[in-house]
Short mmCIF file of C-alpha atoms in Angstrom, two decimals:
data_model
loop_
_atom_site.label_atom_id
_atom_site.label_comp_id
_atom_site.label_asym_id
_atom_site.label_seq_id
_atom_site.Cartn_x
_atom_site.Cartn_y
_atom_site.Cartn_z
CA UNK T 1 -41.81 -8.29 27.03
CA UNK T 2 -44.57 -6.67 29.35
CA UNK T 3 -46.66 -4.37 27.14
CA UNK T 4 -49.26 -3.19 29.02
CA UNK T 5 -51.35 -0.96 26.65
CA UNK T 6 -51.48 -3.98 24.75
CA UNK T 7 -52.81 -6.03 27.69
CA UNK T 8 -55.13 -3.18 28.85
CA UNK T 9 -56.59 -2.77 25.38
CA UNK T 10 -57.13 -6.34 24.94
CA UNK T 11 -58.72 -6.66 28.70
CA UNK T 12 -60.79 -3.98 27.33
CA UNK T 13 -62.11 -5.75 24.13
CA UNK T 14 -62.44 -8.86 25.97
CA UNK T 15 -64.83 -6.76 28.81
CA UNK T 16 -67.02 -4.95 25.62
CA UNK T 17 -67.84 -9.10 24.55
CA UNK T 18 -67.76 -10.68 27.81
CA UNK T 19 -71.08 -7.83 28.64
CA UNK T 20 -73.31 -8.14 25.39
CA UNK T 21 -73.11 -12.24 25.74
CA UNK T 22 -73.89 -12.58 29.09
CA UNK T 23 -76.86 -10.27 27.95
CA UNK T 24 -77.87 -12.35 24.94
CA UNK T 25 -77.60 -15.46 26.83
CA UNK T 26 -80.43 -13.75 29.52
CA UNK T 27 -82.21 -12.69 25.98
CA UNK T 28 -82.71 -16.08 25.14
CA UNK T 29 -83.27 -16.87 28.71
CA UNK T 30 -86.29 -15.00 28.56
CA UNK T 31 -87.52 -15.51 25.46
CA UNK T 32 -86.59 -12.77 23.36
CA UNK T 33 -84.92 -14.60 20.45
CA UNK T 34 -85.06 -11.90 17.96
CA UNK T 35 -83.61 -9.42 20.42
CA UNK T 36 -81.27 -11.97 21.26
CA UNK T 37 -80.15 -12.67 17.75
CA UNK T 38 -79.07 -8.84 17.23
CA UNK T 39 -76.95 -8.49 20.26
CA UNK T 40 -75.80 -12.34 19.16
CA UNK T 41 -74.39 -10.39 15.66
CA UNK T 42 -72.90 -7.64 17.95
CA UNK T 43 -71.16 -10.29 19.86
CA UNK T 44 -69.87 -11.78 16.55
CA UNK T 45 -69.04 -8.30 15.73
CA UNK T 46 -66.89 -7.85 18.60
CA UNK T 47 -64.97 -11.34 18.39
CA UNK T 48 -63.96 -10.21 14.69
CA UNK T 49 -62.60 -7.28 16.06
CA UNK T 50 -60.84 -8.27 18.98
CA UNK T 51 -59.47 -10.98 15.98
CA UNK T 52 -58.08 -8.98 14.14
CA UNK T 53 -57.05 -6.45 16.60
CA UNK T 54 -54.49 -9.65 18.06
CA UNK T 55 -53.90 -10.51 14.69
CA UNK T 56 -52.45 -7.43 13.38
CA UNK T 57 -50.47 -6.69 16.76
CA UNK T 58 -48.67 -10.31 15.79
CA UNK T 59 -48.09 -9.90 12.19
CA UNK T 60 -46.50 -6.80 13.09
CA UNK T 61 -44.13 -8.73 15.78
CA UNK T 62 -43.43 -11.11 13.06
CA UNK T 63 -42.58 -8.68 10.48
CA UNK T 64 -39.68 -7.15 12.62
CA UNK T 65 -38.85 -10.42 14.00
CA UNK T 66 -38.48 -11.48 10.29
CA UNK T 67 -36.70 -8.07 9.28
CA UNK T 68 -34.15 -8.73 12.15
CA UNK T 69 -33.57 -12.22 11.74
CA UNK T 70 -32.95 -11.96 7.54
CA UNK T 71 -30.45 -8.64 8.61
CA UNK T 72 -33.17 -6.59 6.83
CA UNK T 73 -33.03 -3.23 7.98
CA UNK T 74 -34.62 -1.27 5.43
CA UNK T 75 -38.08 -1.23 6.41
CA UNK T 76 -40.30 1.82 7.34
CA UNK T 77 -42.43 1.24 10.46
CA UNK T 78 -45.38 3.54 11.16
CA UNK T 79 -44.21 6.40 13.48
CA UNK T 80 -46.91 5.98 16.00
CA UNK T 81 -45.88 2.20 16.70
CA UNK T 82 -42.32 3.39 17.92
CA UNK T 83 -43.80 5.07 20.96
CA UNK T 84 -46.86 2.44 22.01
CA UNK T 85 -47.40 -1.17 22.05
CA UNK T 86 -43.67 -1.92 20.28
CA UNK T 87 -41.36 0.93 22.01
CA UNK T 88 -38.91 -1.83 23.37
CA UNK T 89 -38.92 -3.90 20.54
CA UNK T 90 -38.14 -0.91 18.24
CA UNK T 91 -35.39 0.10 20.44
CA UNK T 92 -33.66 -3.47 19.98
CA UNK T 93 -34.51 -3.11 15.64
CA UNK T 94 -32.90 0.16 15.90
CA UNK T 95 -29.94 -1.22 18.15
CA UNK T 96 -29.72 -4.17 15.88
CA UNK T 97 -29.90 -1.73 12.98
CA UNK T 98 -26.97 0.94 13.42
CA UNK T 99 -24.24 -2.01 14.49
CA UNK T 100 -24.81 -3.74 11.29
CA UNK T 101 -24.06 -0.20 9.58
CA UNK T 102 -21.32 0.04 11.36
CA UNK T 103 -20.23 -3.69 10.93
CA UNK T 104 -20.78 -2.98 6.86
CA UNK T 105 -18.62 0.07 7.12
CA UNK T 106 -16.09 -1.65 9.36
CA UNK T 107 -16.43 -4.62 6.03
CA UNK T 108 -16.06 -2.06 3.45
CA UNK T 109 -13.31 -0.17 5.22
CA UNK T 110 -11.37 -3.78 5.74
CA UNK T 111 -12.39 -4.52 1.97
CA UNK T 112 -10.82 -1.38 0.97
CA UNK T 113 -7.41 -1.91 2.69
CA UNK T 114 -7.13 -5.61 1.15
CA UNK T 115 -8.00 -4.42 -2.54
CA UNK T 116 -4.70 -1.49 -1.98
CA UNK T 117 -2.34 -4.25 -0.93
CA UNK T 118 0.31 -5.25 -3.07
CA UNK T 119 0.02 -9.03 -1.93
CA UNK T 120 -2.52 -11.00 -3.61
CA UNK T 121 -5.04 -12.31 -0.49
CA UNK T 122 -7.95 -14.93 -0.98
CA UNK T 123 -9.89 -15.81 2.10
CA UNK T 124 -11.89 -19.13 1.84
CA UNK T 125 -14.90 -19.79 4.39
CA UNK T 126 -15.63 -23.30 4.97
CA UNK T 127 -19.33 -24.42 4.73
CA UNK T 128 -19.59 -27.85 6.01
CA UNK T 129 -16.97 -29.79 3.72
CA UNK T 130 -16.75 -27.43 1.01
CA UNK T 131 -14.76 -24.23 1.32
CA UNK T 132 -16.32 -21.24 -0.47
CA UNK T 133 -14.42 -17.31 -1.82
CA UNK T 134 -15.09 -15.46 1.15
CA UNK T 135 -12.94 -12.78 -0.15
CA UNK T 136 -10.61 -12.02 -3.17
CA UNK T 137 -8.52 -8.99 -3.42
CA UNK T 138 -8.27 -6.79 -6.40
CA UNK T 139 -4.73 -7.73 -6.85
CA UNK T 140 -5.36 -11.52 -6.76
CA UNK T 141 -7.88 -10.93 -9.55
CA UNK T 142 -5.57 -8.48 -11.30
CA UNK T 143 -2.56 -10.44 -10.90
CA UNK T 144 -3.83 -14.44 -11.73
CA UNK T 145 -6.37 -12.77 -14.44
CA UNK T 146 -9.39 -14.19 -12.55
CA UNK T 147 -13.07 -13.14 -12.00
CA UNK T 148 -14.22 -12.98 -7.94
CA UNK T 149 -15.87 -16.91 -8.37
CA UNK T 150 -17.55 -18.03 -5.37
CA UNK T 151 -16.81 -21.15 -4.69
CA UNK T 152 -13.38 -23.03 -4.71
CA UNK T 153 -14.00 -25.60 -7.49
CA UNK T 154 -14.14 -22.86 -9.91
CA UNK T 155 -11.10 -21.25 -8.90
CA UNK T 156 -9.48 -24.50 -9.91
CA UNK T 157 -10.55 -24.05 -13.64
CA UNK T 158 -8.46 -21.24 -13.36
CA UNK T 159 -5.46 -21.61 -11.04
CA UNK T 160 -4.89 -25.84 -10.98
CA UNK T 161 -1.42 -25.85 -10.04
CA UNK T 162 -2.00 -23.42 -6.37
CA UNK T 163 -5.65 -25.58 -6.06
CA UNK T 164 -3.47 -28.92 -6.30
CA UNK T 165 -0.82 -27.61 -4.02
CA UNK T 166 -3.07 -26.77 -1.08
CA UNK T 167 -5.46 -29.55 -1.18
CA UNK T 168 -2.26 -31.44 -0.95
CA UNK T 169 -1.16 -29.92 1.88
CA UNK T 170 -4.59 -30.39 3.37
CA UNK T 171 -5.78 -26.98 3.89
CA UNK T 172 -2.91 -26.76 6.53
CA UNK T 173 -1.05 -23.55 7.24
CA UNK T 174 2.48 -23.65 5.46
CA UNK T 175 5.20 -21.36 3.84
CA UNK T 176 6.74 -22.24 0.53
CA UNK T 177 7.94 -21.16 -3.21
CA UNK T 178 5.31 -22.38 -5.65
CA UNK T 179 5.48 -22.11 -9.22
CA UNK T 180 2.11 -20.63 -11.14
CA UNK T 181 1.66 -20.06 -14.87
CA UNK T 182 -0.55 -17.25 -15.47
CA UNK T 183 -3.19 -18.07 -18.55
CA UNK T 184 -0.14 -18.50 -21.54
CA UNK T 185 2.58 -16.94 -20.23
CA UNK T 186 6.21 -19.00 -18.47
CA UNK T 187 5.92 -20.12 -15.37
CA UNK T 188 6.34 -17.40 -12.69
CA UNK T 189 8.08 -18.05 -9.15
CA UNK T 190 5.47 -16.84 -5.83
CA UNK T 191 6.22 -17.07 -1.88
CA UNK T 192 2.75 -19.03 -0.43
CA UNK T 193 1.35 -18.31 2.89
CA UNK T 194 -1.28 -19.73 4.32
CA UNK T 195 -3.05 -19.72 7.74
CA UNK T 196 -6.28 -21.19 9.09
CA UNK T 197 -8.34 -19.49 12.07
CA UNK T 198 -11.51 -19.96 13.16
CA UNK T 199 -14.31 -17.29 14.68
CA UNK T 200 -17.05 -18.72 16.80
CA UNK T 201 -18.57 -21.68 14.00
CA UNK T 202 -16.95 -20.25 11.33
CA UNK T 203 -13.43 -21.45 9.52
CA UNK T 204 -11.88 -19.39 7.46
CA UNK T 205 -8.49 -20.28 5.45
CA UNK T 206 -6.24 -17.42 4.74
CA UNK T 207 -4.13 -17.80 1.11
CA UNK T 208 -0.91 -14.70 1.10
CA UNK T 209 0.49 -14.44 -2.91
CA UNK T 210 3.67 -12.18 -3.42
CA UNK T 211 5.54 -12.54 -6.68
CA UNK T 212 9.32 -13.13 -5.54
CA UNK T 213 10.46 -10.88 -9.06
CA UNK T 214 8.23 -8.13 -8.18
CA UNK T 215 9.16 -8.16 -4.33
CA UNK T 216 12.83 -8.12 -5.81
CA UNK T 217 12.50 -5.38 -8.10
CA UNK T 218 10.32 -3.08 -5.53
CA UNK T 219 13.76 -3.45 -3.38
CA UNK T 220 15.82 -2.69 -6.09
CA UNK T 221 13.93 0.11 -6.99
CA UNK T 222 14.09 1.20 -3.41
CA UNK T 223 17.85 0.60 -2.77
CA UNK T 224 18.05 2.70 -6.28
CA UNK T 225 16.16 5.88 -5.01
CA UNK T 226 17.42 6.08 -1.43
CA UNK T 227 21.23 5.65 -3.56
CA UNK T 228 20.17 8.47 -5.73
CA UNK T 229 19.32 10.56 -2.69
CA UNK T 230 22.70 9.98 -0.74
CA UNK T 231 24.59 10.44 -4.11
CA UNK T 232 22.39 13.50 -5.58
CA UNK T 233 23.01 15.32 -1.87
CA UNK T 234 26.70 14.26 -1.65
CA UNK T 235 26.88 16.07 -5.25
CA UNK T 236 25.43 18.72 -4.95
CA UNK T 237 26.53 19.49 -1.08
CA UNK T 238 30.16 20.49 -3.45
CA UNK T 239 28.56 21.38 -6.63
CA UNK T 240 27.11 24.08 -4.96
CA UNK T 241 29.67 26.05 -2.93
CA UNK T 242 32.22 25.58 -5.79
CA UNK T 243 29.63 26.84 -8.23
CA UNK T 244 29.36 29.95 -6.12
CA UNK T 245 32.88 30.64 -5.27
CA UNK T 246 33.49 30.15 -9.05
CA UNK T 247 31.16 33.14 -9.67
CA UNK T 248 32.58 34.84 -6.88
CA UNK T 249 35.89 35.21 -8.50
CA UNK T 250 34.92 35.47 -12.06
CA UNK T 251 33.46 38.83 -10.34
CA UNK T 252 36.88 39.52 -8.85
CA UNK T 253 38.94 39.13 -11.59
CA UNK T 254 36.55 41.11 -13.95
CA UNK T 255 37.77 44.46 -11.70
CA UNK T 256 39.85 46.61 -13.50
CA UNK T 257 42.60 46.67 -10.54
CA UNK T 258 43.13 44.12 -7.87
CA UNK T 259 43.78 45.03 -3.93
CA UNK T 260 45.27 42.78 -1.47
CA UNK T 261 42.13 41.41 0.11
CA UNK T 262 41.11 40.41 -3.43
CA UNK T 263 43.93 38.33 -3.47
CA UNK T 264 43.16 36.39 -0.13
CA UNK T 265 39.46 35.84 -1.81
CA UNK T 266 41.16 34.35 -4.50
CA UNK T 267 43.47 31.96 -2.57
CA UNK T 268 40.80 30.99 0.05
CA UNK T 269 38.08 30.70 -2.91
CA UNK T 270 40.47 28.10 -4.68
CA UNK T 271 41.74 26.24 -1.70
CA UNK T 272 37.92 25.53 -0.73
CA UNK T 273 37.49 24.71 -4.72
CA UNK T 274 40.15 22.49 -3.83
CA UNK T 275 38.86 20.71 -1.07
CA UNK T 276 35.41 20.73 -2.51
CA UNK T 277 37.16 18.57 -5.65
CA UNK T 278 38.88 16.53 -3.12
CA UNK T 279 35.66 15.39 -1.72
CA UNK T 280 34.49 14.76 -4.76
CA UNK T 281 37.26 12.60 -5.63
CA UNK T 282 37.11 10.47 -2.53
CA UNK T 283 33.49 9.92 -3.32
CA UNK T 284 33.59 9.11 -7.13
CA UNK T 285 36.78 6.63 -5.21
CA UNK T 286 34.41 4.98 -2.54
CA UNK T 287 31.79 4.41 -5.14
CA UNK T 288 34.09 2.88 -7.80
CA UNK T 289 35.75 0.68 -4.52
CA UNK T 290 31.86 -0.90 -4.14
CA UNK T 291 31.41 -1.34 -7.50
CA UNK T 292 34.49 -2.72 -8.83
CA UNK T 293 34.55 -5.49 -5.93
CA UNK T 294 37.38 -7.73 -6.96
CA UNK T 295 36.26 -11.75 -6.81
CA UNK T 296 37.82 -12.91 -3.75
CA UNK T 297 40.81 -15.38 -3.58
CA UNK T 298 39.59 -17.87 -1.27
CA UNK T 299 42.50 -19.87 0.33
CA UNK T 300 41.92 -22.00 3.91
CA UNK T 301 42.51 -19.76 6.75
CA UNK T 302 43.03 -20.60 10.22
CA UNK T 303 40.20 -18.69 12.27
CA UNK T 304 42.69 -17.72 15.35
CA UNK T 305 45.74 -16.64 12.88
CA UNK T 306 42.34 -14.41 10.93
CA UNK T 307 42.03 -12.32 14.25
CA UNK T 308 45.16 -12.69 15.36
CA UNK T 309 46.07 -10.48 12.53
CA UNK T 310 43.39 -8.40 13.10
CA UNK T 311 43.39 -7.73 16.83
CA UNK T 312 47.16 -6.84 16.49
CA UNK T 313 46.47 -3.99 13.92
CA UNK T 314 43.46 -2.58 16.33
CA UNK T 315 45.00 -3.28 19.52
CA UNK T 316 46.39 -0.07 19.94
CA UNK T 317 43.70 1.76 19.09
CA UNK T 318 41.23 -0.41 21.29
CA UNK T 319 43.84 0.44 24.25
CA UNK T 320 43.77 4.09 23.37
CA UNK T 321 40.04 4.03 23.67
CA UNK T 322 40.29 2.22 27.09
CA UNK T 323 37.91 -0.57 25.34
CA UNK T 324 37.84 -3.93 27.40
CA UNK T 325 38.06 -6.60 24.55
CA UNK T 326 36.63 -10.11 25.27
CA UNK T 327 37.48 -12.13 23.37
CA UNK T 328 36.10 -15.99 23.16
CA UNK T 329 37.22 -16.79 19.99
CA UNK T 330 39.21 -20.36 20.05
CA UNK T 331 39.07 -22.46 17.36
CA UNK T 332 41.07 -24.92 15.35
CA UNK T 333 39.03 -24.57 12.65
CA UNK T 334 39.97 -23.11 9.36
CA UNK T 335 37.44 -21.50 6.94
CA UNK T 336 37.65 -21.13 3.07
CA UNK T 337 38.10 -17.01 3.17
CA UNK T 338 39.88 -14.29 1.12
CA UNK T 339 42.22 -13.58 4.21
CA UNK T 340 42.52 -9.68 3.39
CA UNK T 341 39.07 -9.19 2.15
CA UNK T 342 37.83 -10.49 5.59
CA UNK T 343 40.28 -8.65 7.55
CA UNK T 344 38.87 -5.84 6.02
CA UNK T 345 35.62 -6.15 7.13
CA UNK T 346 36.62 -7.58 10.71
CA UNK T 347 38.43 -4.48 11.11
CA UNK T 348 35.65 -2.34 9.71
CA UNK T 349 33.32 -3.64 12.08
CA UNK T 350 35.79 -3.54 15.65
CA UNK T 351 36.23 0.29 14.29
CA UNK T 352 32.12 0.82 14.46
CA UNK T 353 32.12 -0.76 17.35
CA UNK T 354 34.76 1.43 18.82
CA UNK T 355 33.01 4.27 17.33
CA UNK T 356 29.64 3.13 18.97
CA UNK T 357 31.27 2.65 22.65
CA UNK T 358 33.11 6.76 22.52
CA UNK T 359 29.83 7.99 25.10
CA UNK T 360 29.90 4.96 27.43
CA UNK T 361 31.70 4.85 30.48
CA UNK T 362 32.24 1.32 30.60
CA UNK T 363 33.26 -0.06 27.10
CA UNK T 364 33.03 -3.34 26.39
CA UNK T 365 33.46 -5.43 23.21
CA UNK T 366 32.73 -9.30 22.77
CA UNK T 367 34.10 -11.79 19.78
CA UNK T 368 32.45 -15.06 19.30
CA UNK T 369 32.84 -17.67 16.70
CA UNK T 370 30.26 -20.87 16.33
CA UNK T 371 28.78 -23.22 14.01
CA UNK T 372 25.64 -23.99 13.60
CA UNK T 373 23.64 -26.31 10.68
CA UNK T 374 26.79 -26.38 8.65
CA UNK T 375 27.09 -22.38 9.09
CA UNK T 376 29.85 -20.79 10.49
CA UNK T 377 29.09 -17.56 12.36
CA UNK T 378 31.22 -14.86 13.91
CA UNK T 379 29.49 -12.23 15.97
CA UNK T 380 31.42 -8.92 16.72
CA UNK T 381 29.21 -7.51 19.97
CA UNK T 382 29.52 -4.21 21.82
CA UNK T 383 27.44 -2.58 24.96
CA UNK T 384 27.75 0.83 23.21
CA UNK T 385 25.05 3.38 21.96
CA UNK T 386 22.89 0.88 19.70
CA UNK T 387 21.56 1.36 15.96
CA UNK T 388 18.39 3.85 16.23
CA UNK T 389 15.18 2.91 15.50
CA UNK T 390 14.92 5.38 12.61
CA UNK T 391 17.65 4.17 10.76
CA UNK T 392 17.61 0.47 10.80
CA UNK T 393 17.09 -0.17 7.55
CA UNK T 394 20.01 2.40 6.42
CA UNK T 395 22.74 0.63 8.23
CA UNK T 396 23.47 -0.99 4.86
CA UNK T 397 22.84 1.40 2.58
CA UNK T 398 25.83 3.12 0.31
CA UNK T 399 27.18 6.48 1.94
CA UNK T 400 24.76 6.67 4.80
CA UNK T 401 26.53 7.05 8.05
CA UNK T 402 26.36 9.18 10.94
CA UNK T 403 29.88 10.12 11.69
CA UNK T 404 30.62 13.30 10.63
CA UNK T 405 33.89 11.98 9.28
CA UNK T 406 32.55 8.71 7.99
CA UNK T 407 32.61 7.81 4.20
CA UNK T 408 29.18 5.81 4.50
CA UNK T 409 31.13 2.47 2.61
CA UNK T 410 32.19 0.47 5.64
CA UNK T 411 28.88 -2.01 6.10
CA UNK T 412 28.42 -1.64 2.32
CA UNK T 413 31.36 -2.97 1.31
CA UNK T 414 31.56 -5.40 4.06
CA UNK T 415 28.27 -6.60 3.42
CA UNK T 416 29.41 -6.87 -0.51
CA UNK T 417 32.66 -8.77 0.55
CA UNK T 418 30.70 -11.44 2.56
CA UNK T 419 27.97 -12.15 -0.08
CA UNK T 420 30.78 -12.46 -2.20
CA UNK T 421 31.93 -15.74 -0.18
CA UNK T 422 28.47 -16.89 -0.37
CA UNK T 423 27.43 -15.67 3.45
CA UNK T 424 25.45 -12.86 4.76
CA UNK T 425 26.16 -9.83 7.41
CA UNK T 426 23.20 -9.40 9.43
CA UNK T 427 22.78 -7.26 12.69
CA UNK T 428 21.33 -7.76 16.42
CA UNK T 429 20.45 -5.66 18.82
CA UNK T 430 18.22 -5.15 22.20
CA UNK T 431 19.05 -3.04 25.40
CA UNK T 432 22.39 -3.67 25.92
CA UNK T 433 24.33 -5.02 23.67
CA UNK T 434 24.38 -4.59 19.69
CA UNK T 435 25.97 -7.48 17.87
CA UNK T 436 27.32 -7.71 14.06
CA UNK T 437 27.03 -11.29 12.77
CA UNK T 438 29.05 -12.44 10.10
CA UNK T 439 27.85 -16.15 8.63
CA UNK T 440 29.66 -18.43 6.40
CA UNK T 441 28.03 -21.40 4.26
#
């Protein structure tokens, strides 16, 4: 770094000693040693001077060099040094200084986020062939009952049996249940992730912790408060009309005389009333239908008499709605099935595909049957509107629909039917073409 004050100053001082030898030296030249000896001292005086005048300009380069280097940047450097002989190198300690502010409150900020998780995180850095506690979250801590250790061999004091299973694995990145007892209590059940990255010369090994009862019960406590909307507005969407028509005619019938038009209030408050109760009924019905699922009666069933069946209840309907049907379904095979309970939900799903395809121009529905790794799979596809974004995870839920003269049962109960054979009912979908697929173990 050019500094030329500093240079100039220094030429100076070395000018102001450079003049008084040369005129001791002629001094003793002539003779005059005691007049020699005091400018000798003033010489000496000088030197000491221009010493420490070098001196202090380095100690001060190796104080902020030091400050910088250690991530020290707390010091308080004399104003007028920020403008002189150390402007540039103030403007890199300043530099230097605000991004590792913001770096700290990029750290805390990151911190932050990973202590409100709900998954217990550890972070290990490695530091030559030990790995060290980068980072534990508060619910790690919380969760195992462990103090933020440092270093990995004390962890193991406290958590042996996830220590064991790692090292095991190597410090590789895997994906498995793991059992963990918690200081005295039973054994409790966790989904491990781990991944390993590395930054630059650092390796860091990431350690994900979720407890498989707690992510269970934070669904079911979901699935339980979206139900309690649908059913709560359901309720009260004929709770509260017949509650006011009920007032309505208590006020008519508390007249002294009637008139005609009473009388039409009266039959038109009651036949709503009526309908209102209806509703009702159909409801309380639906619900009791999903939760009074009878076991199925599982007999074999030949896969092309199953949609045979099917097709030949819905092929009007499909022909009605000037659907094209392809279907590839031709198999021998013959699947342990409660015939009508899966009828029910083939036919459930052609009828939401039907349902899907009422805007499109060209209407198309696909069947498809496969196997797979012992799985049997049937996919019921259709190039019609799609499942929006917003209500993807509501396809499944009880009473949710969007047809205005949908119950909000169909995938529900379908869904219920085929876990009840041991399978799953899962969904697909992408630009043009939304597919149902049912699979059977």
């Amino acid at each position: 770094m050019k500094n030329w004050k500093f240079y100039n100053a220094l030429f100076a001082r070395v000018l102001l000693v450079m003049i008084p030898f040369f005129f001791c030296v002629f001094l003793i030249y002539k003779t005059f040693y005691y007049n020699a000896l005091l400018v000798g001292f003033v010489v000496l005086l000088l030197l000491a001077e221009m010493y420490f005048f070098v001196k202090n300009q380095s100690l001060f380069y190796d104080k902020m060099l030091l400050s910088i280097l250690q991530n020290d940047f707390s010091s308080n450097f004399p104003e007028e040094h920020k403008t002189d002989n150390f402007r540039n190198l103030f403007l890199l300690y300043d530099k230097l200084r605000f991004q590792r502010q913001e770096q700290t409150s990029k750290e805390r900020i990151y911190q932050s986020i990973l202590n409100n998780i709900d998954t217990a995180t550890l972070i290990l850095e490695k530091e030559g062939e030990d790995w060290n506690l980068f980072l534990m979250n508060d619910c790690f801590s919380n969760l195992f009952k462990v103090p933020k250790v440092s270093h990995w061999k004390y962890l193991k004091n406290y958590l042996p049996s996830l220590c064991e299973e790692i090292e095991k694995m190597g410090f590789t990145e895997l994906k498995s249940a793991i059992s963990i007892k918690i200081e005295e209590q039973d054994l409790q059940t966790f989904m491990l992730q781990t991944s390993h990255t590395k930054t630059y010369d650092k390796e860091y090994f990431i350690i994900l912790l979720d407890s498989i009862q707690r992510v269970i019960e934070k669904k079911e406590k979901e699935a339980w408060i979206n139900l309690m909307k649908i059913i709560s507005h359901e309720l009260m969407n004929s709770l509260t009309p017949i509650r006011a028509l009920s007032q309505n005619l208590l006020q008519i019938v508390d007249q002294e005389a009637l008139e005609e038009d009473d009388f039409e209030d009266i039959k038109s408050s009651i036949s709503t009333i009526i309908n209102r109760s209806d509703h009702l009924q159909a409801f309380v019905e639906n619900y009791r239908k999903l939760a009074m699922l009878p076991t199925p009666t599982k007999k074999m069933t030949s896969i092309n008499v199953l949609f045979e069946d099917c097709l030949r209840v819905m092929s009007p309907i499909l022909k009605a709605e000037n659907v094209e049907l392809v279907n590839e379904i031709n198999s021998s095979r013959s699947i342990l099935i409660d015939k009508s309970q899966m009828e029910q939900v083939i036919i459930n799903l052609i009828t939401n595909s039907i349902y899907a395809l009422k805007e499109k121009n060209e209407k198309k529905m696909f069947l498809s049957a496969y196997t797979e790794n012992n799985r049997f799979f049937i996919t019921i596809s259709d190039n019609g509107k799609g499942i929006d974004t917003e209500i993807r995870d509501k396809v499944f839920l009880p009473f949710f629909t969007t047809r205005k003269d949908g119950a909000g049962i169909g995938l529900t109960l379908s869904k219920n039917i085929i876990e009840a054979h041991g399978g799953y009912l899962s969904y697909q979908t992408d630009e043009d073409r939304t597919s149902f697929v049912i699979c059977l173990i």
